[in-house]
Tab-separated table of C-alpha atoms and ligand atoms in Angstrom:
chain	number	residue	atom	x	y	z
A	1	MET	CA	-127.369	9.602	219.483
A	2	LYS	CA	-130.215	7.487	218.243
A	3	TYR	CA	-130.388	9.606	215.111
A	4	LEU	CA	-126.661	9.210	214.540
A	5	LEU	CA	-126.897	5.453	214.870
A	6	ILE	CA	-129.726	5.280	212.399
A	7	THR	CA	-127.791	7.422	209.920
A	8	ALA	CA	-124.777	5.182	210.353
A	9	ALA	CA	-126.917	2.115	209.841
A	10	LEU	CA	-128.453	3.595	206.715
A	11	LEU	CA	-125.053	4.594	205.401
A	12	GLY	CA	-123.787	1.107	206.087
A	13	LEU	CA	-126.677	-0.370	204.216
A	14	SER	CA	-126.303	1.849	201.197
A	15	LEU	CA	-122.581	1.106	201.126
A	16	THR	CA	-123.283	-2.630	200.998
A	17	ALA	CA	-125.867	-2.018	198.319
A	18	CYS	CA	-123.198	-0.170	196.332
A	19	THR	CA	-120.681	-2.981	196.610
A	20	LYS	CA	-123.269	-5.424	195.414
A	21	LYS	CA	-123.984	-3.436	192.297
A	22	ASN	CA	-120.315	-2.837	191.538
A	23	ASP	CA	-119.968	-3.398	187.802
A	24	ASN	CA	-116.241	-3.885	188.105
A	25	GLU	CA	-116.645	-7.079	190.059
A	26	ILE	CA	-117.514	-10.639	189.248
A	27	VAL	CA	-119.128	-12.073	192.358
A	28	LEU	CA	-118.724	-15.783	193.047
A	29	GLY	CA	-120.116	-17.627	196.080
A	30	HIS	CA	-118.483	-20.367	198.110
A	31	PHE	CA	-120.513	-22.368	200.636
A	32	ALA	CA	-118.292	-24.420	202.905
A	33	SER	CA	-117.743	-26.091	206.273
A	34	MET	CA	-115.525	-23.356	207.727
A	35	THR	CA	-116.332	-24.591	211.240
A	36	GLY	CA	-117.411	-27.898	212.783
A	37	SER	CA	-115.973	-31.409	212.651
A	38	GLU	CA	-115.123	-31.027	208.946
A	39	ALA	CA	-113.689	-27.516	209.206
A	40	THR	CA	-110.421	-28.326	207.471
A	41	PHE	CA	-112.432	-29.261	204.359
A	42	GLY	CA	-113.911	-25.786	204.048
A	43	ILE	CA	-110.795	-23.900	205.094
A	44	SER	CA	-108.472	-25.805	202.736
A	45	THR	CA	-110.902	-25.389	199.854
A	46	ASP	CA	-111.253	-21.672	200.484
A	47	GLU	CA	-107.474	-21.260	200.532
A	48	GLY	CA	-107.090	-23.012	197.177
A	49	LEU	CA	-109.871	-20.945	195.601
A	50	ARG	CA	-108.563	-17.633	196.935
A	51	LEU	CA	-105.095	-18.317	195.575
A	52	ALA	CA	-106.497	-19.008	192.092
A	53	PHE	CA	-108.685	-15.872	192.071
A	54	GLU	CA	-105.959	-13.677	193.510
A	55	GLU	CA	-103.674	-14.743	190.677
A	56	ALA	CA	-106.336	-13.925	188.091
A	57	ASN	CA	-106.965	-10.514	189.668
A	58	ALA	CA	-103.247	-9.730	189.864
A	59	ALA	CA	-102.987	-10.528	186.157
A	60	GLY	CA	-105.578	-7.836	185.397
A	61	GLY	CA	-108.807	-9.665	186.161
A	62	ILE	CA	-111.351	-10.882	183.633
A	63	LYS	CA	-112.695	-8.576	180.949
A	64	GLY	CA	-111.455	-5.699	183.091
A	65	LYS	CA	-113.318	-6.914	186.179
A	66	LYS	CA	-111.981	-8.293	189.437
A	67	ILE	CA	-113.248	-11.533	190.939
A	68	LYS	CA	-114.785	-11.216	194.383
A	69	LEU	CA	-115.296	-14.448	196.323
A	70	ILE	CA	-117.922	-14.461	199.048
A	71	THR	CA	-117.574	-17.411	201.421
A	72	MET	CA	-120.399	-18.482	203.716
A	73	ASP	CA	-120.008	-21.033	206.485
A	74	ASP	CA	-122.467	-23.929	206.489
A	75	GLN	CA	-120.970	-25.414	209.687
A	76	GLY	CA	-120.888	-28.819	208.031
A	77	LYS	CA	-124.693	-29.092	208.077
A	78	ALA	CA	-126.879	-29.837	205.054
A	79	GLU	CA	-129.701	-27.471	206.147
A	80	GLU	CA	-127.209	-24.643	206.657
A	81	ALA	CA	-125.669	-25.338	203.261
A	82	ALA	CA	-129.086	-24.888	201.654
A	83	ALA	CA	-129.696	-21.710	203.667
A	84	VAL	CA	-126.396	-19.991	202.854
A	85	ALA	CA	-126.489	-21.068	199.205
A	86	THR	CA	-129.927	-19.473	198.946
A	87	ARG	CA	-128.489	-16.254	200.372
A	88	LEU	CA	-125.615	-16.356	197.911
A	89	ILE	CA	-128.038	-16.783	195.023
A	90	GLU	CA	-130.818	-14.412	196.099
A	91	GLN	CA	-128.989	-11.643	197.944
A	92	GLU	CA	-125.446	-11.708	196.624
A	93	LYS	CA	-126.574	-12.639	193.117
A	94	VAL	CA	-123.480	-14.743	192.558
A	95	LEU	CA	-122.615	-15.728	189.018
A	96	VAL	CA	-121.313	-19.150	190.043
A	97	LEU	CA	-121.742	-21.211	193.214
A	98	ILE	CA	-118.730	-23.156	194.411
A	99	GLY	CA	-119.134	-26.082	196.798
A	100	GLU	CA	-119.377	-28.270	198.629
A	101	VAL	CA	-116.772	-30.803	199.649
A	102	ALA	CA	-119.158	-33.290	201.266
A	103	SER	CA	-121.480	-34.956	198.772
A	104	SER	CA	-124.469	-34.821	201.135
A	105	ARG	CA	-124.184	-31.024	201.319
A	106	SER	CA	-123.676	-30.659	197.569
A	107	LEU	CA	-126.802	-32.761	197.167
A	108	ALA	CA	-128.717	-30.432	199.490
A	109	VAL	CA	-127.819	-27.411	197.348
A	110	ALA	CA	-127.714	-28.787	193.785
A	111	PRO	CA	-131.535	-28.776	193.281
A	112	LEU	CA	-131.660	-25.099	194.354
A	113	ALA	CA	-128.855	-24.134	191.953
A	114	GLN	CA	-130.397	-26.154	189.140
A	115	ASN	CA	-133.796	-24.632	189.747
A	116	LYS	CA	-132.435	-21.066	189.602
A	117	LYS	CA	-130.070	-21.936	186.756
A	118	VAL	CA	-126.961	-20.940	188.663
A	119	PRO	CA	-123.899	-22.924	187.617
A	120	MET	CA	-122.586	-24.876	190.588
A	121	VAL	CA	-119.099	-26.376	190.687
A	122	SER	CA	-118.074	-28.828	193.374
A	123	PRO	CA	-114.308	-29.191	193.543
A	124	SER	CA	-114.401	-32.421	195.496
A	125	SER	CA	-117.805	-34.102	195.933
A	126	THR	CA	-117.356	-37.563	194.489
A	127	ASN	CA	-120.784	-39.193	194.844
A	128	PRO	CA	-122.259	-39.811	191.354
A	129	LYS	CA	-125.705	-38.418	192.293
A	130	VAL	CA	-124.417	-34.833	192.686
A	131	THR	CA	-124.119	-33.975	188.994
A	132	GLU	CA	-127.116	-36.129	188.077
A	133	VAL	CA	-129.288	-33.362	189.565
A	134	GLY	CA	-129.075	-31.415	186.319
A	135	ASP	CA	-127.148	-29.635	183.593
A	136	TYR	CA	-126.045	-26.688	185.785
A	137	ILE	CA	-124.168	-28.943	188.221
A	138	PHE	CA	-120.485	-29.685	187.614
A	139	ARG	CA	-117.571	-31.201	189.446
A	140	THR	CA	-113.845	-31.051	188.758
A	141	CYS	CA	-112.932	-34.322	190.494
A	142	PHE	CA	-113.341	-38.032	189.765
A	143	ILE	CA	-116.344	-39.975	191.069
A	144	ASP	CA	-116.648	-42.810	193.586
A	145	PRO	CA	-117.199	-45.768	191.249
A	146	PHE	CA	-113.621	-45.029	190.172
A	147	GLN	CA	-112.333	-44.320	193.671
A	148	GLY	CA	-113.955	-47.517	194.993
A	149	THR	CA	-112.367	-49.534	192.187
A	150	VAL	CA	-108.964	-47.988	192.882
A	151	MET	CA	-109.067	-49.035	196.545
A	152	ALA	CA	-110.573	-52.493	195.856
A	153	LYS	CA	-107.823	-53.276	193.349
A	154	PHE	CA	-105.192	-51.883	195.661
A	155	ALA	CA	-106.498	-54.060	198.506
A	156	PHE	CA	-106.849	-57.255	196.481
A	157	GLU	CA	-104.094	-57.041	193.891
A	158	THR	CA	-101.372	-54.950	195.506
A	159	GLN	CA	-101.855	-55.800	199.164
A	160	LYS	CA	-103.199	-59.324	198.538
A	161	TYR	CA	-105.937	-58.924	201.165
A	162	LYS	CA	-108.517	-61.706	200.965
A	163	LYS	CA	-110.825	-60.677	203.816
A	164	VAL	CA	-111.926	-57.089	204.288
A	165	ALA	CA	-114.560	-55.599	206.606
A	166	VAL	CA	-116.409	-52.310	206.094
A	167	LEU	CA	-117.446	-49.658	208.628
A	168	ARG	CA	-119.609	-47.094	206.851
A	169	ASP	CA	-121.273	-43.812	207.848
A	170	VAL	CA	-124.943	-44.289	206.977
A	171	LYS	CA	-125.661	-40.574	207.292
A	172	SER	CA	-123.242	-39.721	204.484
A	173	ASP	CA	-124.111	-40.263	200.810
A	174	TYR	CA	-120.400	-40.297	200.100
A	175	SER	CA	-119.628	-43.001	202.634
A	176	VAL	CA	-122.481	-45.284	201.617
A	177	GLY	CA	-121.692	-44.906	197.919
A	178	LEU	CA	-117.968	-45.465	198.289
A	179	ALA	CA	-118.552	-48.500	200.536
A	180	ASP	CA	-120.907	-50.013	197.942
A	181	PHE	CA	-118.581	-49.416	194.990
A	182	PHE	CA	-115.654	-50.887	196.912
A	183	VAL	CA	-117.615	-53.964	198.021
A	184	THR	CA	-118.883	-54.750	194.511
A	185	LYS	CA	-115.416	-54.488	193.002
A	186	PHE	CA	-113.612	-56.328	195.802
A	187	LYS	CA	-116.035	-59.254	195.547
A	188	SER	CA	-115.826	-59.348	191.751
A	189	LEU	CA	-112.051	-59.650	192.062
A	190	GLY	CA	-112.532	-62.701	194.297
A	191	GLY	CA	-112.210	-61.047	197.714
A	192	ASP	CA	-114.406	-61.703	200.733
A	193	VAL	CA	-116.261	-58.943	202.571
A	194	VAL	CA	-116.549	-60.576	205.979
A	195	GLY	CA	-118.440	-57.819	207.771
A	196	ASP	CA	-120.255	-54.614	206.862
A	197	VAL	CA	-121.457	-52.475	209.774
A	198	SER	CA	-122.319	-48.828	210.252
A	199	TYR	CA	-122.108	-45.663	212.338
A	200	GLN	CA	-123.479	-42.129	212.005
A	201	SER	CA	-121.428	-38.944	211.617
A	202	GLY	CA	-121.117	-37.338	215.023
A	203	ASP	CA	-120.798	-40.666	216.864
A	204	VAL	CA	-117.849	-40.930	219.240
A	205	ASP	CA	-118.051	-44.520	220.504
A	206	PHE	CA	-117.471	-47.252	217.939
A	207	LYS	CA	-116.513	-50.067	220.300
A	208	ALA	CA	-119.569	-52.265	219.669
A	209	GLN	CA	-119.069	-52.256	215.883
A	210	LEU	CA	-115.319	-52.713	216.210
A	211	THR	CA	-115.623	-55.613	218.651
A	212	LYS	CA	-117.800	-57.386	216.115
A	213	LEU	CA	-115.442	-56.640	213.201
A	214	LYS	CA	-112.360	-57.700	215.137
A	215	SER	CA	-113.921	-61.104	215.849
A	216	LEU	CA	-114.253	-61.646	212.083
A	217	ASN	CA	-110.505	-61.253	211.733
A	218	PRO	CA	-110.304	-59.170	208.526
A	219	ASP	CA	-106.959	-58.356	206.873
A	220	ALA	CA	-108.140	-54.772	206.600
A	221	ILE	CA	-111.049	-52.564	207.613
A	222	LEU	CA	-112.351	-50.065	205.055
A	223	ILE	CA	-113.562	-46.864	206.739
A	224	PRO	CA	-114.981	-44.647	204.004
A	225	GLY	CA	-115.701	-41.684	206.281
A	226	TYR	CA	-114.398	-38.228	207.228
A	227	TYR	CA	-111.266	-37.600	209.256
A	228	THR	CA	-112.757	-36.849	212.679
A	229	GLU	CA	-114.627	-40.142	213.001
A	230	VAL	CA	-111.916	-42.063	211.135
A	231	GLY	CA	-109.289	-40.917	213.644
A	232	LEU	CA	-111.459	-41.996	216.587
A	233	ILE	CA	-112.375	-45.316	214.968
A	234	ALA	CA	-108.746	-46.197	214.280
A	235	ARG	CA	-107.764	-45.443	217.873
A	236	GLN	CA	-110.584	-47.456	219.365
A	237	ALA	CA	-109.846	-50.380	217.041
A	238	ARG	CA	-106.236	-50.447	218.230
A	239	GLU	CA	-107.381	-50.172	221.853
A	240	LEU	CA	-109.455	-53.289	221.252
A	241	GLY	CA	-106.386	-55.047	219.883
A	242	TYR	CA	-107.124	-55.043	216.143
A	243	LYS	CA	-103.815	-55.399	214.277
A	244	GLY	CA	-104.850	-55.283	210.603
A	245	THR	CA	-104.677	-52.360	208.193
A	246	PHE	CA	-107.119	-49.485	207.788
A	247	LEU	CA	-108.193	-48.379	204.319
A	248	GLY	CA	-110.057	-45.251	203.317
A	249	GLY	CA	-110.870	-42.672	200.662
A	250	ASP	CA	-110.416	-38.950	200.092
A	251	GLY	CA	-112.500	-38.116	203.197
A	252	TRP	CA	-109.375	-38.872	205.246
A	253	ASP	CA	-107.551	-35.941	203.719
A	254	SER	CA	-106.945	-33.527	206.569
A	255	PRO	CA	-103.984	-32.334	208.620
A	256	LYS	CA	-106.174	-33.239	211.609
A	257	LEU	CA	-106.331	-36.965	210.767
A	258	SER	CA	-103.014	-37.823	212.403
A	259	GLU	CA	-103.716	-35.421	215.280
A	260	ILE	CA	-106.920	-37.258	216.126
A	261	GLY	CA	-105.863	-40.768	215.108
A	262	GLN	CA	-102.276	-40.469	216.346
A	263	SER	CA	-100.211	-43.628	215.830
A	264	ALA	CA	-103.370	-45.669	215.187
A	265	VAL	CA	-103.623	-44.303	211.629
A	266	ASP	CA	-99.946	-44.919	210.868
A	267	GLY	CA	-99.542	-47.337	208.007
A	268	ALA	CA	-103.120	-46.889	206.769
A	269	TYR	CA	-103.772	-46.320	203.054
A	270	PHE	CA	-106.250	-44.005	201.390
A	271	SER	CA	-107.051	-42.799	197.893
A	272	ASN	CA	-106.860	-39.092	197.167
A	273	HIS	CA	-106.859	-36.352	194.528
A	274	PHE	CA	-103.309	-35.147	194.962
A	275	SER	CA	-99.958	-35.956	196.477
A	276	ASN	CA	-97.662	-33.141	197.508
A	277	GLU	CA	-94.762	-35.320	196.388
A	278	SER	CA	-95.898	-34.770	192.788
A	279	THR	CA	-93.120	-33.681	190.416
A	280	ASP	CA	-95.498	-32.536	187.691
A	281	PRO	CA	-94.478	-28.957	186.756
A	282	THR	CA	-98.011	-27.506	187.221
A	283	ALA	CA	-98.250	-29.160	190.632
A	284	VAL	CA	-94.796	-27.978	191.660
A	285	GLU	CA	-95.557	-24.390	190.616
A	286	PHE	CA	-98.870	-24.509	192.501
A	287	MET	CA	-97.213	-25.827	195.671
A	288	LYS	CA	-94.605	-23.067	195.475
A	289	ARG	CA	-97.276	-20.347	195.245
A	290	PHE	CA	-99.407	-21.951	197.950
A	291	GLN	CA	-96.408	-22.203	200.262
A	292	ALA	CA	-95.554	-18.549	199.614
A	293	LYS	CA	-99.076	-17.367	200.455
A	294	TYR	CA	-99.973	-19.646	203.363
A	295	ASN	CA	-96.626	-20.871	204.631
A	296	LYS	CA	-97.624	-24.546	204.509
A	297	THR	CA	-97.951	-27.363	202.000
A	298	PRO	CA	-101.396	-27.780	200.432
A	299	ASP	CA	-103.567	-30.800	201.129
A	300	GLY	CA	-105.632	-32.492	198.425
A	301	LEU	CA	-108.610	-30.217	199.013
A	302	SER	CA	-106.658	-26.996	198.466
A	303	SER	CA	-105.271	-28.545	195.307
A	304	VAL	CA	-108.592	-29.608	193.758
A	305	ALA	CA	-110.088	-26.271	194.795
A	306	TYR	CA	-107.265	-24.367	193.096
A	307	ASP	CA	-107.958	-26.331	189.909
A	308	ALA	CA	-111.699	-25.706	190.228
A	309	GLY	CA	-110.944	-21.986	190.580
A	310	LYS	CA	-108.715	-22.040	187.496
A	311	ILE	CA	-111.386	-23.856	185.484
A	312	ILE	CA	-114.024	-21.306	186.516
A	313	ILE	CA	-111.620	-18.516	185.501
A	314	LYS	CA	-111.188	-20.181	182.106
A	315	ALA	CA	-114.978	-20.377	181.672
A	316	LEU	CA	-115.356	-16.695	182.645
A	317	GLU	CA	-112.677	-15.731	180.126
A	318	SER	CA	-114.189	-17.734	177.277
A	319	ALA	CA	-117.770	-16.564	177.853
A	320	THR	CA	-118.706	-13.878	175.317
A	321	GLU	CA	-120.917	-12.247	177.930
A	322	LEU	CA	-120.845	-12.914	181.653
A	323	THR	CA	-124.200	-14.610	182.105
A	324	ARG	CA	-124.904	-17.712	184.166
A	325	GLU	CA	-126.098	-19.506	181.051
A	326	ASN	CA	-122.945	-18.711	179.070
A	327	ILE	CA	-120.711	-19.790	181.923
A	328	ARG	CA	-122.593	-23.062	182.175
A	329	GLY	CA	-121.934	-23.595	178.466
A	330	GLU	CA	-118.222	-22.821	178.820
A	331	LEU	CA	-117.795	-25.111	181.826
A	332	ALA	CA	-119.251	-27.957	179.776
A	333	LYS	CA	-116.565	-27.390	177.122
A	334	ILE	CA	-113.510	-27.755	179.380
A	335	LYS	CA	-111.115	-30.249	177.771
A	336	ASP	CA	-107.558	-31.286	178.671
A	337	PHE	CA	-107.153	-28.547	181.235
A	338	GLN	CA	-103.702	-28.899	182.790
A	339	GLY	CA	-104.313	-28.558	186.525
A	340	ALA	CA	-102.231	-29.106	189.640
A	341	THR	CA	-104.114	-32.362	190.231
A	342	GLY	CA	-103.676	-33.573	186.647
A	343	LYS	CA	-105.314	-33.186	183.287
A	344	ILE	CA	-109.005	-32.374	183.633
A	345	SER	CA	-111.730	-32.885	181.022
A	346	ILE	CA	-115.401	-32.350	181.789
A	347	ASP	CA	-117.407	-35.227	180.308
A	348	SER	CA	-120.990	-35.220	179.024
A	349	ASN	CA	-122.242	-35.945	182.567
A	350	ARG	CA	-120.340	-32.898	183.902
A	351	ASN	CA	-117.866	-35.032	185.829
A	352	ALA	CA	-114.103	-34.960	185.462
A	353	THR	CA	-112.074	-37.875	184.207
A	354	LYS	CA	-108.861	-37.888	186.219
A	355	SER	CA	-106.295	-40.058	187.876
A	356	ALA	CA	-106.242	-40.836	191.603
A	357	VAL	CA	-103.343	-41.399	193.968
A	358	VAL	CA	-102.993	-43.849	196.827
A	359	VAL	CA	-101.049	-42.585	199.832
A	360	GLN	CA	-99.941	-44.103	203.114
A	361	VAL	CA	-100.209	-42.245	206.424
A	362	GLN	CA	-96.804	-41.884	208.049
A	363	GLY	CA	-97.080	-39.581	211.031
A	364	LYS	CA	-98.032	-36.126	209.728
A	365	MET	CA	-97.005	-37.153	206.201
A	366	ASN	CA	-99.066	-38.859	203.541
A	367	LYS	CA	-96.477	-40.838	201.622
A	368	PHE	CA	-97.126	-41.285	197.912
A	369	VAL	CA	-97.654	-44.936	196.985
A	370	THR	CA	-99.060	-45.028	193.466
A	371	THR	CA	-101.023	-43.179	190.784
A	372	VAL	CA	-104.002	-44.889	189.188
A	373	ASN	CA	-105.282	-43.720	185.814
A	374	PRO	CA	-108.948	-44.016	184.863
B	401	LIG	N1	-115.300	-36.818	198.231
B	401	LIG	C1	-115.887	-36.489	199.503
B	401	LIG	C2	-117.399	-36.459	199.347
B	401	LIG	O1	-117.898	-36.530	198.274
B	401	LIG	C3	-115.381	-35.179	200.040
B	401	LIG	C4	-113.912	-35.012	200.170
B	401	LIG	C5	-113.108	-34.798	199.051
B	401	LIG	C6	-113.303	-35.016	201.417
B	401	LIG	C7	-111.725	-34.640	199.172
B	401	LIG	C8	-111.936	-34.866	201.529
B	401	LIG	C9	-111.136	-34.692	200.405
B	401	LIG	O2	-118.128	-36.346	200.300
């Protein structure tokens, strides 16, 4: 029995070894929050990526090879992100690393990817520092100086808010950056930031901060955080009697936001990468395929991930030889790529120049409000 088990184990091992050396496959690695309080980020991203790669494989693959995507769960933790990304690089020998959504986790992995010269593509991390790590780090989304400007102008010019307060997550590079960019722009437009207080991801009681902010009587509270905390914050603010509007950024984008926030998030506005009310033909075609595969409408994360997948496919196709270095070079050349989330060009800092949308939460729906071009 023991002998049999050992044989089976050995067989298992050699089988895995075989798959790894399969010359007919292009192995890509995705590190993502598949579980934890940001699980919809990882799951939605994985769904968008898998749809893109499945389409490429169905169309015959790339240079006769099929794309294989290996996804590893980082549980929404920076240390885990670094650990699984290392496994993807060292053991799975991935050609390209894809991830993360959260800027703090992309920042935990980018130095490792840069050091090993593995091209890394984040579909959705918007903090400027991510791609500053080095020339192997790319993103296919806009960055937060733009997103902060979009929301500051929306607040001041469209909504005519004069007094805004900020509640930022000091443990998140994304949250701190977006809060800062918003504040600078809102003040330069002539607005007043009457309060600026903080919390830490994982917190569940925000009453002290909210009591303070409520007493300052702001027209709106900007909460540049992720959906789990945002939902709780909105509810507690309403419980305390705050009647103003909530504003946020792409971190709100989750089907769970309205589940957690319930009616408290109704009427709130946030900036995002995509609206599923888009009538752009590429977007419409993408939504049709996504619906057919997953039987639901895509959120913004699935949409940016699909585009990131398509851009990686383009780079793989254009590379004369499939080396990490060549793919890095091809990613840098992406210009005017027509994606589901708009036209994407990678600039000299390896960021994408793209438009943003502002949406309003209405129950389970995010109602399209406006598109803002860079
Ligand atoms: N932009 C966020 C960050 O950098 C991540 C995010 C993108 C979350 C899109 C939701 C939707 O951390």
